[in-house]
GROMACS .gro file of C-alpha atoms in nm:
model
  423
    1UNK     CA    1   8.091 -21.094   3.224
    2UNK     CA    2   7.800 -21.297   3.123
    3UNK     CA    3   7.590 -21.592   3.264
    4UNK     CA    4   7.435 -21.869   3.057
    5UNK     CA    5   7.105 -22.036   3.160
    6UNK     CA    6   6.957 -22.328   2.970
    7UNK     CA    7   6.590 -22.431   3.035
    8UNK     CA    8   6.288 -22.595   2.888
    9UNK     CA    9   5.979 -22.378   2.852
   10UNK     CA   10   5.763 -22.687   2.769
   11UNK     CA   11   5.799 -23.013   2.565
   12UNK     CA   12   5.977 -22.940   2.242
   13UNK     CA   13   6.068 -22.579   2.332
   14UNK     CA   14   6.417 -22.506   2.459
   15UNK     CA   15   6.559 -22.167   2.570
   16UNK     CA   16   6.914 -22.051   2.609
   17UNK     CA   17   6.968 -21.720   2.780
   18UNK     CA   18   7.294 -21.533   2.793
   19UNK     CA   19   7.263 -21.249   3.047
   20UNK     CA   20   7.519 -20.982   2.982
   21UNK     CA   21   7.563 -20.601   2.985
   22UNK     CA   22   7.853 -20.598   2.740
   23UNK     CA   23   7.652 -20.512   2.427
   24UNK     CA   24   7.423 -20.219   2.339
   25UNK     CA   25   7.201 -20.448   2.148
   26UNK     CA   26   7.014 -20.764   2.243
   27UNK     CA   27   6.949 -21.063   2.023
   28UNK     CA   28   6.659 -21.300   2.000
   29UNK     CA   29   6.627 -21.602   1.773
   30UNK     CA   30   6.381 -21.890   1.709
   31UNK     CA   31   6.494 -22.192   1.523
   32UNK     CA   32   6.300 -22.502   1.408
   33UNK     CA   33   6.537 -22.802   1.377
   34UNK     CA   34   6.470 -23.036   1.094
   35UNK     CA   35   6.644 -23.337   0.950
   36UNK     CA   36   6.863 -23.211   0.652
   37UNK     CA   37   6.774 -23.508   0.432
   38UNK     CA   38   6.396 -23.485   0.473
   39UNK     CA   39   6.178 -23.486   0.168
   40UNK     CA   40   6.044 -23.139   0.238
   41UNK     CA   41   6.385 -22.969   0.257
   42UNK     CA   42   6.314 -22.720  -0.019
   43UNK     CA   43   5.973 -22.625   0.132
   44UNK     CA   44   6.138 -22.588   0.478
   45UNK     CA   45   6.399 -22.355   0.329
   46UNK     CA   46   6.130 -22.135   0.170
   47UNK     CA   47   5.922 -22.111   0.496
   48UNK     CA   48   6.106 -21.836   0.682
   49UNK     CA   49   6.119 -21.610   0.383
   50UNK     CA   50   5.745 -21.646   0.321
   51UNK     CA   51   5.661 -21.616   0.693
   52UNK     CA   52   5.863 -21.296   0.724
   53UNK     CA   53   5.629 -21.121   0.483
   54UNK     CA   54   5.303 -21.095   0.678
   55UNK     CA   55   5.107 -21.213   0.985
   56UNK     CA   56   4.753 -21.165   1.102
   57UNK     CA   57   4.857 -20.899   1.353
   58UNK     CA   58   5.090 -20.731   1.103
   59UNK     CA   59   4.936 -20.781   0.754
   60UNK     CA   60   5.178 -20.701   0.480
   61UNK     CA   61   5.536 -20.625   0.452
   62UNK     CA   62   5.476 -20.252   0.527
   63UNK     CA   63   5.307 -20.335   0.861
   64UNK     CA   64   5.598 -20.557   0.953
   65UNK     CA   65   5.844 -20.280   0.855
   66UNK     CA   66   5.646 -20.024   1.058
   67UNK     CA   67   5.657 -20.236   1.363
   68UNK     CA   68   6.030 -20.282   1.332
   69UNK     CA   69   6.061 -19.907   1.308
   70UNK     CA   70   5.856 -19.870   1.630
   71UNK     CA   71   6.106 -20.090   1.795
   72UNK     CA   72   6.391 -19.841   1.744
   73UNK     CA   73   6.474 -19.986   1.406
   74UNK     CA   74   6.503 -20.344   1.513
   75UNK     CA   75   6.600 -20.605   1.253
   76UNK     CA   76   6.430 -20.949   1.210
   77UNK     CA   77   6.581 -21.174   0.931
   78UNK     CA   78   6.488 -21.516   0.801
   79UNK     CA   79   6.759 -21.781   0.852
   80UNK     CA   80   6.836 -22.114   0.694
   81UNK     CA   81   7.139 -22.297   0.831
   82UNK     CA   82   7.304 -22.630   0.792
   83UNK     CA   83   7.436 -22.785   1.112
   84UNK     CA   84   7.580 -23.134   1.063
   85UNK     CA   85   7.279 -23.323   0.918
   86UNK     CA   86   7.025 -23.078   1.057
   87UNK     CA   87   6.850 -22.793   0.875
   88UNK     CA   88   6.779 -22.501   1.095
   89UNK     CA   89   6.501 -22.256   0.975
   90UNK     CA   90   6.367 -21.958   1.154
   91UNK     CA   91   6.433 -21.595   1.252
   92UNK     CA   92   6.713 -21.395   1.414
   93UNK     CA   93   6.630 -21.047   1.554
   94UNK     CA   94   6.845 -20.791   1.712
   95UNK     CA   95   6.719 -20.471   1.884
   96UNK     CA   96   6.857 -20.197   2.107
   97UNK     CA   97   6.909 -20.343   2.454
   98UNK     CA   98   6.638 -20.284   2.722
   99UNK     CA   99   6.878 -20.060   2.925
  100UNK     CA  100   6.862 -19.800   2.653
  101UNK     CA  101   6.492 -19.776   2.596
  102UNK     CA  102   6.330 -19.443   2.671
  103UNK     CA  103   6.107 -19.439   2.985
  104UNK     CA  104   5.737 -19.504   2.894
  105UNK     CA  105   5.822 -19.659   2.556
  106UNK     CA  106   5.742 -20.021   2.670
  107UNK     CA  107   5.957 -20.327   2.654
  108UNK     CA  108   6.171 -20.355   2.333
  109UNK     CA  109   6.234 -20.720   2.402
  110UNK     CA  110   5.861 -20.802   2.458
  111UNK     CA  111   5.775 -20.611   2.139
  112UNK     CA  112   6.041 -20.799   1.942
  113UNK     CA  113   5.925 -21.133   2.089
  114UNK     CA  114   5.564 -21.058   2.003
  115UNK     CA  115   5.648 -20.968   1.644
  116UNK     CA  116   5.865 -21.287   1.594
  117UNK     CA  117   5.587 -21.494   1.747
  118UNK     CA  118   5.330 -21.334   1.524
  119UNK     CA  119   5.525 -21.411   1.210
  120UNK     CA  120   5.611 -21.760   1.316
  121UNK     CA  121   5.286 -21.878   1.473
  122UNK     CA  122   5.009 -21.667   1.310
  123UNK     CA  123   5.110 -21.632   0.956
  124UNK     CA  124   4.906 -21.456   0.679
  125UNK     CA  125   5.137 -21.508   0.391
  126UNK     CA  126   5.057 -21.819   0.195
  127UNK     CA  127   4.901 -21.629  -0.098
  128UNK     CA  128   5.022 -21.717  -0.461
  129UNK     CA  129   5.190 -21.371  -0.508
  130UNK     CA  130   5.408 -21.396  -0.189
  131UNK     CA  131   5.497 -21.763  -0.236
  132UNK     CA  132   5.594 -21.700  -0.601
  133UNK     CA  133   5.804 -21.392  -0.524
  134UNK     CA  134   5.987 -21.549  -0.235
  135UNK     CA  135   6.044 -21.872  -0.419
  136UNK     CA  136   6.211 -21.682  -0.717
  137UNK     CA  137   6.432 -21.494  -0.468
  138UNK     CA  138   6.532 -21.824  -0.296
  139UNK     CA  139   6.612 -21.973  -0.636
  140UNK     CA  140   6.834 -21.667  -0.701
  141UNK     CA  141   7.022 -21.728  -0.369
  142UNK     CA  142   7.069 -22.099  -0.462
  143UNK     CA  143   7.188 -22.006  -0.814
  144UNK     CA  144   7.433 -21.759  -0.664
  145UNK     CA  145   7.618 -22.019  -0.451
  146UNK     CA  146   7.881 -22.096  -0.713
  147UNK     CA  147   7.972 -21.729  -0.734
  148UNK     CA  148   8.188 -21.763  -0.422
  149UNK     CA  149   8.434 -22.016  -0.573
  150UNK     CA  150   8.629 -22.065  -0.247
  151UNK     CA  151   8.319 -22.189  -0.052
  152UNK     CA  152   8.167 -22.357  -0.360
  153UNK     CA  153   8.471 -22.576  -0.403
  154UNK     CA  154   8.431 -22.690  -0.042
  155UNK     CA  155   8.065 -22.745  -0.089
  156UNK     CA  156   8.112 -22.955  -0.408
  157UNK     CA  157   8.388 -23.158  -0.241
  158UNK     CA  158   8.148 -23.248   0.040
  159UNK     CA  159   7.880 -23.331  -0.216
  160UNK     CA  160   8.108 -23.589  -0.370
  161UNK     CA  161   8.257 -23.705  -0.032
  162UNK     CA  162   7.924 -23.752   0.132
  163UNK     CA  163   7.718 -23.848  -0.174
  164UNK     CA  164   7.528 -24.116   0.005
  165UNK     CA  165   7.471 -23.913   0.325
  166UNK     CA  166   7.221 -23.644   0.413
  167UNK     CA  167   7.517 -23.404   0.472
  168UNK     CA  168   7.558 -23.363   0.092
  169UNK     CA  169   7.222 -23.185   0.061
  170UNK     CA  170   7.198 -22.807  -0.003
  171UNK     CA  171   7.030 -22.654   0.299
  172UNK     CA  172   6.855 -22.386   0.073
  173UNK     CA  173   6.689 -22.658  -0.128
  174UNK     CA  174   6.695 -22.733  -0.499
  175UNK     CA  175   6.584 -22.475  -0.767
  176UNK     CA  176   6.340 -22.717  -0.952
  177UNK     CA  177   6.195 -22.826  -0.623
  178UNK     CA  178   6.152 -22.472  -0.496
  179UNK     CA  179   5.976 -22.350  -0.813
  180UNK     CA  180   5.737 -22.650  -0.807
  181UNK     CA  181   5.606 -22.550  -0.457
  182UNK     CA  182   5.238 -22.441  -0.451
  183UNK     CA  183   5.086 -22.213  -0.181
  184UNK     CA  184   4.868 -22.500  -0.063
  185UNK     CA  185   5.162 -22.735  -0.037
  186UNK     CA  186   5.368 -22.486   0.150
  187UNK     CA  187   5.088 -22.406   0.400
  188UNK     CA  188   5.029 -22.782   0.457
  189UNK     CA  189   5.410 -22.821   0.513
  190UNK     CA  190   5.415 -22.534   0.756
  191UNK     CA  191   5.146 -22.684   0.976
  192UNK     CA  192   5.340 -23.023   0.972
  193UNK     CA  193   5.664 -22.851   1.073
  194UNK     CA  194   5.513 -22.632   1.343
  195UNK     CA  195   5.359 -22.944   1.498
  196UNK     CA  196   5.656 -23.181   1.475
  197UNK     CA  197   5.986 -22.983   1.480
  198UNK     CA  198   6.181 -22.893   1.799
  199UNK     CA  199   6.186 -22.522   1.864
  200UNK     CA  200   6.496 -22.367   2.011
  201UNK     CA  201   6.489 -22.007   2.139
  202UNK     CA  202   6.793 -21.794   2.215
  203UNK     CA  203   6.828 -21.456   2.398
  204UNK     CA  204   7.137 -21.250   2.464
  205UNK     CA  205   7.096 -20.925   2.655
  206UNK     CA  206   7.064 -20.762   2.998
  207UNK     CA  207   6.722 -20.905   3.105
  208UNK     CA  208   6.728 -21.179   3.375
  209UNK     CA  209   6.663 -21.533   3.245
  210UNK     CA  210   6.346 -21.566   3.443
  211UNK     CA  211   6.192 -21.246   3.288
  212UNK     CA  212   6.298 -21.364   2.939
  213UNK     CA  213   6.136 -21.700   2.998
  214UNK     CA  214   5.813 -21.554   3.126
  215UNK     CA  215   5.776 -21.315   2.828
  216UNK     CA  216   5.858 -21.585   2.581
  217UNK     CA  217   5.606 -21.818   2.737
  218UNK     CA  218   5.342 -21.558   2.686
  219UNK     CA  219   5.465 -21.485   2.322
  220UNK     CA  220   5.456 -21.854   2.228
  221UNK     CA  221   5.116 -21.933   2.360
  222UNK     CA  222   4.986 -21.991   2.007
  223UNK     CA  223   5.221 -22.274   1.942
  224UNK     CA  224   5.007 -22.584   1.904
  225UNK     CA  225   5.041 -22.873   2.138
  226UNK     CA  226   5.307 -23.115   1.993
  227UNK     CA  227   5.263 -23.482   2.090
  228UNK     CA  228   5.524 -23.620   1.850
  229UNK     CA  229   5.855 -23.452   1.769
  230UNK     CA  230   6.074 -23.542   1.475
  231UNK     CA  231   6.432 -23.453   1.579
  232UNK     CA  232   6.734 -23.436   1.352
  233UNK     CA  233   6.973 -23.737   1.397
  234UNK     CA  234   7.346 -23.691   1.419
  235UNK     CA  235   7.471 -24.020   1.276
  236UNK     CA  236   7.807 -24.161   1.369
  237UNK     CA  237   8.070 -24.035   1.121
  238UNK     CA  238   8.122 -24.272   0.837
  239UNK     CA  239   8.466 -24.431   0.793
  240UNK     CA  240   8.660 -24.370   0.482
  241UNK     CA  241   8.586 -24.614   0.194
  242UNK     CA  242   8.917 -24.800   0.163
  243UNK     CA  243   9.255 -24.638   0.136
  244UNK     CA  244   9.232 -24.503  -0.210
  245UNK     CA  245   9.183 -24.125  -0.232
  246UNK     CA  246   8.877 -24.029  -0.436
  247UNK     CA  247   8.972 -23.759  -0.699
  248UNK     CA  248   8.728 -23.530  -0.874
  249UNK     CA  249   8.817 -23.254  -1.118
  250UNK     CA  250   8.567 -23.011  -1.260
  251UNK     CA  251   8.636 -22.708  -1.484
  252UNK     CA  252   8.496 -22.358  -1.478
  253UNK     CA  253   8.603 -22.021  -1.631
  254UNK     CA  254   8.788 -21.908  -1.331
  255UNK     CA  255   9.120 -21.732  -1.306
  256UNK     CA  256   9.242 -21.920  -1.000
  257UNK     CA  257   9.199 -22.297  -0.939
  258UNK     CA  258   9.044 -22.416  -0.617
  259UNK     CA  259   9.173 -22.727  -0.442
  260UNK     CA  260   8.962 -22.873  -0.164
  261UNK     CA  261   9.064 -23.185   0.027
  262UNK     CA  262   8.816 -23.362   0.248
  263UNK     CA  263   8.914 -23.571   0.554
  264UNK     CA  264   8.708 -23.779   0.795
  265UNK     CA  265   8.817 -23.734   1.155
  266UNK     CA  266   8.553 -23.929   1.328
  267UNK     CA  267   8.561 -23.668   1.609
  268UNK     CA  268   8.264 -23.439   1.685
  269UNK     CA  269   8.157 -23.210   1.962
  270UNK     CA  270   7.998 -23.518   2.135
  271UNK     CA  271   8.347 -23.664   2.196
  272UNK     CA  272   8.599 -23.612   2.475
  273UNK     CA  273   8.863 -23.555   2.198
  274UNK     CA  274   8.685 -23.260   2.056
  275UNK     CA  275   8.900 -22.988   2.211
  276UNK     CA  276   9.212 -23.167   2.086
  277UNK     CA  277   9.052 -23.171   1.735
  278UNK     CA  278   8.992 -22.796   1.764
  279UNK     CA  279   9.352 -22.734   1.838
  280UNK     CA  280   9.470 -22.970   1.567
  281UNK     CA  281   9.260 -22.786   1.309
  282UNK     CA  282   9.417 -22.458   1.436
  283UNK     CA  283   9.772 -22.607   1.406
  284UNK     CA  284   9.704 -22.758   1.065
  285UNK     CA  285   9.535 -22.470   0.884
  286UNK     CA  286   9.308 -22.266   1.110
  287UNK     CA  287   9.544 -21.975   1.193
  288UNK     CA  288   9.821 -21.765   1.031
  289UNK     CA  289  10.072 -21.963   1.233
  290UNK     CA  290   9.942 -22.304   1.103
  291UNK     CA  291  10.143 -22.550   0.892
  292UNK     CA  292   9.947 -22.480   0.575
  293UNK     CA  293   9.979 -22.104   0.602
  294UNK     CA  294  10.351 -22.101   0.704
  295UNK     CA  295  10.479 -22.382   0.477
  296UNK     CA  296  10.243 -22.434   0.178
  297UNK     CA  297  10.164 -22.064   0.130
  298UNK     CA  298  10.449 -21.869   0.268
  299UNK     CA  299  10.760 -22.085   0.233
  300UNK     CA  300  10.675 -22.286  -0.073
  301UNK     CA  301  10.444 -22.037  -0.247
  302UNK     CA  302  10.233 -22.321  -0.378
  303UNK     CA  303   9.902 -22.139  -0.328
  304UNK     CA  304   9.735 -21.801  -0.276
  305UNK     CA  305   9.570 -21.915   0.040
  306UNK     CA  306   9.542 -22.242   0.242
  307UNK     CA  307   9.330 -22.308   0.539
  308UNK     CA  308   9.133 -22.582   0.710
  309UNK     CA  309   8.795 -22.598   0.892
  310UNK     CA  310   8.591 -22.867   1.061
  311UNK     CA  311   8.218 -22.934   1.115
  312UNK     CA  312   8.178 -23.001   1.478
  313UNK     CA  313   7.858 -23.205   1.436
  314UNK     CA  314   7.972 -23.426   1.137
  315UNK     CA  315   8.333 -23.522   1.213
  316UNK     CA  316   8.475 -23.401   0.891
  317UNK     CA  317   8.748 -23.157   0.787
  318UNK     CA  318   8.808 -22.950   0.472
  319UNK     CA  319   9.131 -22.815   0.351
  320UNK     CA  320   9.076 -22.517   0.108
  321UNK     CA  321   9.332 -22.349  -0.114
  322UNK     CA  322   9.360 -22.138  -0.414
  323UNK     CA  323   9.623 -22.234  -0.671
  324UNK     CA  324   9.748 -22.198  -1.020
  325UNK     CA  325   9.636 -22.495  -1.228
  326UNK     CA  326   9.982 -22.634  -1.286
  327UNK     CA  327  10.054 -22.625  -0.901
  328UNK     CA  328   9.780 -22.867  -0.821
  329UNK     CA  329   9.999 -23.188  -0.799
  330UNK     CA  330  10.261 -23.013  -0.583
  331UNK     CA  331  10.012 -22.835  -0.359
  332UNK     CA  332   9.809 -23.153  -0.302
  333UNK     CA  333  10.126 -23.347  -0.228
  334UNK     CA  334  10.260 -23.092   0.025
  335UNK     CA  335   9.926 -23.055   0.202
  336UNK     CA  336   9.908 -23.431   0.255
  337UNK     CA  337  10.280 -23.432   0.355
  338UNK     CA  338  10.217 -23.166   0.621
  339UNK     CA  339   9.928 -23.378   0.752
  340UNK     CA  340  10.163 -23.679   0.780
  341UNK     CA  341  10.422 -23.476   0.955
  342UNK     CA  342  10.165 -23.357   1.223
  343UNK     CA  343  10.060 -23.716   1.268
  344UNK     CA  344  10.413 -23.801   1.354
  345UNK     CA  345  10.406 -23.540   1.632
  346UNK     CA  346  10.294 -23.185   1.705
  347UNK     CA  347  10.529 -22.964   1.893
  348UNK     CA  348  10.436 -22.795   2.221
  349UNK     CA  349  10.511 -22.449   2.065
  350UNK     CA  350  10.261 -22.511   1.791
  351UNK     CA  351   9.994 -22.618   2.035
  352UNK     CA  352  10.047 -22.310   2.251
  353UNK     CA  353  10.032 -22.072   1.952
  354UNK     CA  354   9.702 -22.255   1.840
  355UNK     CA  355   9.565 -22.237   2.197
  356UNK     CA  356   9.621 -21.870   2.219
  357UNK     CA  357   9.455 -21.798   1.889
  358UNK     CA  358   9.151 -22.031   1.951
  359UNK     CA  359   9.083 -21.896   2.299
  360UNK     CA  360   9.115 -21.539   2.185
  361UNK     CA  361   8.870 -21.613   1.907
  362UNK     CA  362   8.625 -21.781   2.138
  363UNK     CA  363   8.645 -21.503   2.394
  364UNK     CA  364   8.587 -21.240   2.131
  365UNK     CA  365   8.245 -21.413   2.064
  366UNK     CA  366   8.140 -21.296   2.406
  367UNK     CA  367   8.128 -20.939   2.287
  368UNK     CA  368   7.898 -21.018   1.985
  369UNK     CA  369   7.546 -21.127   2.061
  370UNK     CA  370   7.495 -21.266   1.700
  371UNK     CA  371   7.821 -21.486   1.737
  372UNK     CA  372   7.688 -21.619   2.067
  373UNK     CA  373   7.349 -21.684   1.904
  374UNK     CA  374   7.518 -21.900   1.633
  375UNK     CA  375   7.729 -22.096   1.889
  376UNK     CA  376   7.447 -22.165   2.135
  377UNK     CA  377   7.188 -22.246   1.877
  378UNK     CA  378   7.426 -22.504   1.732
  379UNK     CA  379   7.473 -22.647   2.079
  380UNK     CA  380   7.102 -22.653   2.137
  381UNK     CA  381   7.010 -22.841   1.812
  382UNK     CA  382   7.258 -23.102   1.898
  383UNK     CA  383   7.159 -23.139   2.259
  384UNK     CA  384   7.495 -23.021   2.384
  385UNK     CA  385   7.497 -22.847   2.728
  386UNK     CA  386   7.849 -22.724   2.731
  387UNK     CA  387   7.892 -22.348   2.751
  388UNK     CA  388   8.154 -22.135   2.571
  389UNK     CA  389   8.351 -22.089   2.901
  390UNK     CA  390   8.350 -22.464   2.957
  391UNK     CA  391   8.477 -22.529   2.611
  392UNK     CA  392   8.757 -22.274   2.662
  393UNK     CA  393   8.845 -22.449   2.990
  394UNK     CA  394   8.867 -22.780   2.826
  395UNK     CA  395   9.094 -22.640   2.552
  396UNK     CA  396   9.331 -22.511   2.817
  397UNK     CA  397   9.401 -22.870   2.935
  398UNK     CA  398   9.485 -23.020   2.596
  399UNK     CA  399   9.843 -23.136   2.557
  400UNK     CA  400  10.056 -23.181   2.246
  401UNK     CA  401  10.029 -23.561   2.271
  402UNK     CA  402   9.631 -23.509   2.270
  403UNK     CA  403   9.663 -23.305   1.954
  404UNK     CA  404   9.891 -23.561   1.791
  405UNK     CA  405   9.636 -23.833   1.862
  406UNK     CA  406   9.360 -23.627   1.716
  407UNK     CA  407   9.572 -23.563   1.399
  408UNK     CA  408   9.617 -23.937   1.353
  409UNK     CA  409   9.241 -23.980   1.324
  410UNK     CA  410   9.214 -23.744   1.031
  411UNK     CA  411   9.205 -23.965   0.718
  412UNK     CA  412   9.205 -23.804   0.369
  413UNK     CA  413   8.902 -23.922   0.167
  414UNK     CA  414   8.829 -23.693  -0.131
  415UNK     CA  415   9.030 -23.442  -0.343
  416UNK     CA  416   8.830 -23.199  -0.537
  417UNK     CA  417   8.992 -22.963  -0.788
  418UNK     CA  418   8.802 -22.683  -0.960
  419UNK     CA  419   9.028 -22.617  -1.256
  420UNK     CA  420   9.030 -22.294  -1.443
  421UNK     CA  421   8.900 -22.378  -1.791
  422UNK     CA  422   9.112 -22.274  -2.083
  423UNK     CA  423   9.428 -22.210  -1.873
   0.00000   0.00000   0.00000
């Protein structure tokens, strides 16, 4: 069992505590929430990697590593995420839970919080060597995005589908922009971000929420007073442009073609219909009992895989499939046909199978602190107060008629085909 507490430490600092004894490790994260389409996106993406290198209290990478060793081999990693039209940058740490610390060793949580705070709020890492090294490594990460063709096809589809929206931006930044960042520019950007970006903290472990809040207040004392906060805006989902499907084909030397179809649903986690959209996605392509898996993959053998996924803060859906080049017309037609059939009516059996699968997946998150961190930090950046248990409870009340209505709001917008060159 676990208990969730949401509180505000002071203006611009939120804290979500999940109190539980189900895990042997605890998790602590700190995320700065920024508009994804902001001009300094590449600088923001570079920040956590540079900040992770050194602080005034722990000068140099070896000093940071030594302190992590002192904390029973704790891990503290830089994070850059895309959540709707928000860019989240910061750190995620995990450490052995306080219950398993040796007597007299001090608080593992307090030590982790102090290290995280030192790196975030008292940096000593804006020297030319560190900035240049981390910039090149970030460029390598950006350059490697196309290596995973399955996720790359979905990313490229969204870049075409949302070309005029901030959502099309790459959260890691752009290679040319990253390479052009000087140490002075990055340091100035850091001071701007730390003074204007909302900060969301998350803790999952056995400590009571009150004790966590007290220790984090002490650790975050160096955070400057913020009078003006610049918060990400989650714009209303854009309607499809006309009824004509936009079609894009690109070629790469790949053995297997990748087909991605983008749909606009207009339903986000802010809407009452969101639980119905969760189950529609599961019925359509989110599980092994879904229409896409059973029909397009298994029965008709039109693809190697077929699945669907949604962005809860943007109101869009992506269908992803791996196909032979010559199968593209049939696979596309059948995927859209299955959507039309679901819009005519979803069966109660389909909904029940989807409900079992979704609720099992959500409950499994309760056993993994890092999964809970991902869920609750996404909730926090969007200002959503709903807990995991409350979402599960809402999903339990969804009917087949609700799912059918959600399905009818899914409108195909863009078809992207990554064709195997020379095939």
